[in-house]
Amino acid sequence: PRLSRRVKLLRDLMLLLALAALWAILVQPSFTPEMAMERAQTYYHFGPGTVIRSAQVPPPEESDPLFLPVLFDENNQYFLLRYQEWAALVRCGRRGLLWDWRTPDFWRPDPEAPLTCVEANGYLAGTVQDPQIDRITVHYDLTYREVNYGPLLRLPRSAETRDLQGGGFLLTLQRNMENIVVRAYDAAGVLLWEGAPVDT
């Protein structure tokens, strides 16, 4: 027997709902940056970590048009996480209505050091273990060639932050960095620590 128009519409609606449910199960879409961050933790079997700070990715203090730009705006959010003796930087970006995560960076903070930091694709992220730290500076060289196969040129650059809320920080720098030196100072300007980012 032929199906009535109402039954056909109901059948088509049920089929669409089933396909939408299957898509949600397989794709696991993230409608918020928090959902994307949780998906990243699940994928890498990390956590659930404690968010020590999260915010919009800050713009760089100095932008160089010669270099690949790093991502910063309202469509890019970051999370600094702690889980047991590990820390992680998870960056999330929005594409249309959905949020996606980028490969996280993991490191083990040194409990004996005032701070531990990592360089990750043009960002400097870290955890602060010493509450006396008031300011962090970073000095580095940008490397580039004006022409293909030309001499490698180096431009000295620096940045700093006092935003250490939650015991962590993130600086947006540039890609193609070398000779990175990080320094931590107390409120009186006394140098408490000097070193380089650890490997992730």
Tab-separated table of C-alpha atoms in Angstrom:
chain	number	residue	atom	x	y	z
A	1	PRO	CA	0.000	0.000	0.000
A	2	ARG	CA	1.099	3.537	-0.699
A	3	LEU	CA	2.218	5.622	2.259
A	4	SER	CA	0.300	8.759	3.016
A	5	ARG	CA	2.030	12.097	2.742
A	6	ARG	CA	1.989	12.531	6.510
A	7	VAL	CA	3.633	9.149	7.075
A	8	LYS	CA	6.306	9.969	4.480
A	9	LEU	CA	7.076	13.276	6.193
A	10	LEU	CA	7.299	11.522	9.553
A	11	ARG	CA	9.588	8.862	8.064
A	12	ASP	CA	11.851	11.486	6.488
A	13	LEU	CA	11.986	13.435	9.744
A	14	MET	CA	12.945	10.310	11.696
A	15	LEU	CA	15.648	9.545	9.124
A	16	LEU	CA	17.065	13.071	9.428
A	17	LEU	CA	17.081	12.816	13.219
A	18	ALA	CA	18.850	9.451	13.039
A	19	LEU	CA	21.477	10.873	10.665
A	20	ALA	CA	21.980	13.910	12.922
A	21	ALA	CA	22.425	11.634	15.946
A	22	LEU	CA	24.903	9.457	14.038
A	23	TRP	CA	26.850	12.565	12.948
A	24	ALA	CA	26.979	13.831	16.545
A	25	ILE	CA	28.269	10.451	17.765
A	26	LEU	CA	30.927	10.099	15.065
A	27	VAL	CA	32.081	13.716	14.756
A	28	GLN	CA	31.538	14.815	18.372
A	29	PRO	CA	31.128	18.505	17.494
A	30	SER	CA	32.248	21.156	19.972
A	31	PHE	CA	29.959	24.157	20.266
A	32	THR	CA	32.095	25.936	22.903
A	33	PRO	CA	35.857	26.249	23.491
A	34	GLU	CA	35.406	24.338	26.753
A	35	MET	CA	33.958	21.382	24.852
A	36	ALA	CA	36.889	21.463	22.422
A	37	MET	CA	39.354	21.558	25.324
A	38	GLU	CA	37.673	18.526	26.905
A	39	ARG	CA	37.817	16.652	23.586
A	40	ALA	CA	41.559	17.342	23.365
A	41	GLN	CA	42.090	15.938	26.855
A	42	THR	CA	40.100	12.819	26.008
A	43	TYR	CA	41.994	12.284	22.751
A	44	TYR	CA	45.397	12.508	24.461
A	45	HIS	CA	44.332	10.633	27.649
A	46	PHE	CA	45.212	13.665	29.749
A	47	GLY	CA	43.223	14.589	32.788
A	48	PRO	CA	40.643	15.663	33.432
A	49	GLY	CA	42.955	18.562	34.145
A	50	THR	CA	42.303	21.586	36.313
A	51	VAL	CA	42.061	24.841	34.357
A	52	ILE	CA	44.495	27.259	35.990
A	53	ARG	CA	43.683	29.986	33.485
A	54	SER	CA	41.859	30.490	30.206
A	55	ALA	CA	41.332	33.516	28.027
A	56	GLN	CA	41.355	34.840	24.499
A	57	VAL	CA	44.810	34.438	22.960
A	58	PRO	CA	46.502	37.829	23.498
A	59	PRO	CA	47.927	39.787	20.550
A	60	PRO	CA	51.710	40.086	20.211
A	61	GLU	CA	53.398	43.212	21.553
A	62	GLU	CA	55.169	43.582	18.220
A	63	SER	CA	54.021	42.241	14.860
A	64	ASP	CA	56.393	41.519	11.994
A	65	PRO	CA	54.725	41.336	8.564
A	66	LEU	CA	57.631	39.286	7.195
A	67	PHE	CA	56.753	36.319	9.371
A	68	LEU	CA	53.974	33.797	9.566
A	69	PRO	CA	51.300	35.246	11.823
A	70	VAL	CA	50.245	33.484	14.979
A	71	LEU	CA	46.545	33.173	15.693
A	72	PHE	CA	45.001	35.666	18.090
A	73	ASP	CA	41.506	37.166	18.195
A	74	GLU	CA	38.096	36.406	19.666
A	75	ASN	CA	38.024	33.165	17.656
A	76	ASN	CA	41.094	31.785	19.440
A	77	GLN	CA	40.991	30.726	23.075
A	78	TYR	CA	43.643	29.040	25.202
A	79	PHE	CA	43.579	26.912	28.340
A	80	LEU	CA	46.436	26.208	30.738
A	81	LEU	CA	45.792	22.956	32.577
A	82	ARG	CA	47.368	21.060	35.474
A	83	TYR	CA	46.961	17.317	35.945
A	84	GLN	CA	49.020	15.529	38.590
A	85	GLU	CA	52.652	16.510	37.891
A	86	TRP	CA	51.934	17.631	34.310
A	87	ALA	CA	50.825	20.874	32.670
A	88	ALA	CA	49.331	21.477	29.236
A	89	LEU	CA	48.550	24.293	26.830
A	90	VAL	CA	45.412	23.657	24.769
A	91	ARG	CA	44.563	26.172	22.053
A	92	CYS	CA	41.092	26.166	20.513
A	93	GLY	CA	39.836	27.961	17.429
A	94	ARG	CA	36.361	28.615	16.070
A	95	ARG	CA	35.335	27.711	12.542
A	96	GLY	CA	31.824	28.862	11.865
A	97	LEU	CA	29.590	27.535	14.628
A	98	LEU	CA	32.019	24.868	15.833
A	99	TRP	CA	35.221	24.946	17.883
A	100	ASP	CA	38.230	22.768	17.196
A	101	TRP	CA	41.406	22.121	19.188
A	102	ARG	CA	44.998	22.197	18.031
A	103	THR	CA	47.657	19.740	19.125
A	104	PRO	CA	48.266	20.463	22.830
A	105	ASP	CA	51.703	21.031	24.324
A	106	PHE	CA	52.551	19.099	27.485
A	107	TRP	CA	55.363	19.649	29.972
A	108	ARG	CA	56.320	18.648	33.492
A	109	PRO	CA	56.863	21.713	35.716
A	110	ASP	CA	60.029	21.511	37.783
A	111	PRO	CA	58.939	21.901	41.436
A	112	GLU	CA	62.450	23.109	42.326
A	113	ALA	CA	62.441	25.910	39.719
A	114	PRO	CA	60.620	29.250	40.133
A	115	LEU	CA	58.930	28.706	36.779
A	116	THR	CA	58.797	26.284	33.871
A	117	CYS	CA	57.921	27.389	30.338
A	118	VAL	CA	57.639	26.007	26.810
A	119	GLU	CA	57.767	27.552	23.345
A	120	ALA	CA	54.967	26.282	21.133
A	121	ASN	CA	54.543	27.519	17.551
A	122	GLY	CA	55.133	31.167	18.347
A	123	TYR	CA	53.660	31.152	21.842
A	124	LEU	CA	55.472	31.085	25.185
A	125	ALA	CA	53.443	29.377	27.906
A	126	GLY	CA	54.416	28.470	31.415
A	127	THR	CA	53.592	27.721	35.007
A	128	VAL	CA	54.853	29.814	37.917
A	129	GLN	CA	55.919	27.927	41.032
A	130	ASP	CA	57.336	30.920	42.980
A	131	PRO	CA	54.728	33.425	44.255
A	132	GLN	CA	57.425	36.129	44.494
A	133	ILE	CA	57.616	36.349	40.690
A	134	ASP	CA	56.033	39.617	39.560
A	135	ARG	CA	57.254	40.013	35.975
A	136	ILE	CA	58.489	37.720	33.205
A	137	THR	CA	60.516	38.880	30.208
A	138	VAL	CA	61.585	36.979	27.126
A	139	HIS	CA	64.352	37.903	24.680
A	140	TYR	CA	64.745	36.054	21.387
A	141	ASP	CA	65.993	36.285	17.818
A	142	LEU	CA	63.663	36.132	14.836
A	143	THR	CA	65.336	34.358	11.940
A	144	TYR	CA	64.492	34.839	8.280
A	145	ARG	CA	65.932	35.110	4.771
A	146	GLU	CA	65.153	38.117	2.560
A	147	VAL	CA	65.506	35.906	-0.523
A	148	ASN	CA	65.469	32.148	-0.951
A	149	TYR	CA	68.852	30.635	-0.082
A	150	GLY	CA	70.079	34.050	1.057
A	151	PRO	CA	71.935	34.630	4.311
A	152	LEU	CA	70.050	33.888	7.510
A	153	LEU	CA	69.189	37.179	9.211
A	154	ARG	CA	68.420	37.618	12.899
A	155	LEU	CA	66.291	40.338	14.464
A	156	PRO	CA	66.414	40.753	18.262
A	157	ARG	CA	62.979	40.931	19.894
A	158	SER	CA	61.619	41.021	23.440
A	159	ALA	CA	58.315	40.885	25.302
A	160	GLU	CA	57.144	40.821	28.896
A	161	THR	CA	54.117	40.112	31.047
A	162	ARG	CA	52.909	40.711	34.580
A	163	ASP	CA	49.707	38.756	33.996
A	164	LEU	CA	50.432	35.675	36.105
A	165	GLN	CA	46.908	35.041	37.325
A	166	GLY	CA	46.272	31.446	38.354
A	167	GLY	CA	49.969	30.609	38.392
A	168	GLY	CA	50.378	30.533	34.621
A	169	PHE	CA	51.039	32.805	31.656
A	170	LEU	CA	50.894	32.954	27.871
A	171	LEU	CA	52.773	35.343	25.582
A	172	THR	CA	52.042	35.587	21.864
A	173	LEU	CA	55.390	36.028	20.119
A	174	GLN	CA	56.418	35.017	16.586
A	175	ARG	CA	57.380	31.859	14.774
A	176	ASN	CA	60.963	31.119	13.663
A	177	MET	CA	62.466	32.021	17.031
A	178	GLU	CA	65.963	31.164	18.238
A	179	ASN	CA	68.119	31.883	21.291
A	180	ILE	CA	65.146	32.268	23.631
A	181	VAL	CA	66.071	33.576	27.094
A	182	VAL	CA	63.380	33.902	29.765
A	183	ARG	CA	63.885	35.919	32.955
A	184	ALA	CA	61.700	36.214	36.054
A	185	TYR	CA	61.829	39.188	38.441
A	186	ASP	CA	60.257	40.034	41.767
A	187	ALA	CA	58.337	43.262	42.467
A	188	ALA	CA	61.594	45.087	43.298
A	189	GLY	CA	63.152	44.123	39.959
A	190	VAL	CA	65.510	41.506	41.409
A	191	LEU	CA	66.274	38.666	38.998
A	192	LEU	CA	64.923	35.411	40.448
A	193	TRP	CA	65.437	33.061	37.521
A	194	GLU	CA	66.939	32.933	34.041
A	195	GLY	CA	66.695	30.066	31.617
A	196	ALA	CA	65.298	28.647	28.402
A	197	PRO	CA	62.008	26.919	27.587
A	198	VAL	CA	61.916	23.173	28.176
A	199	ASP	CA	61.136	20.681	25.422
A	200	THR	CA	57.547	19.511	25.091
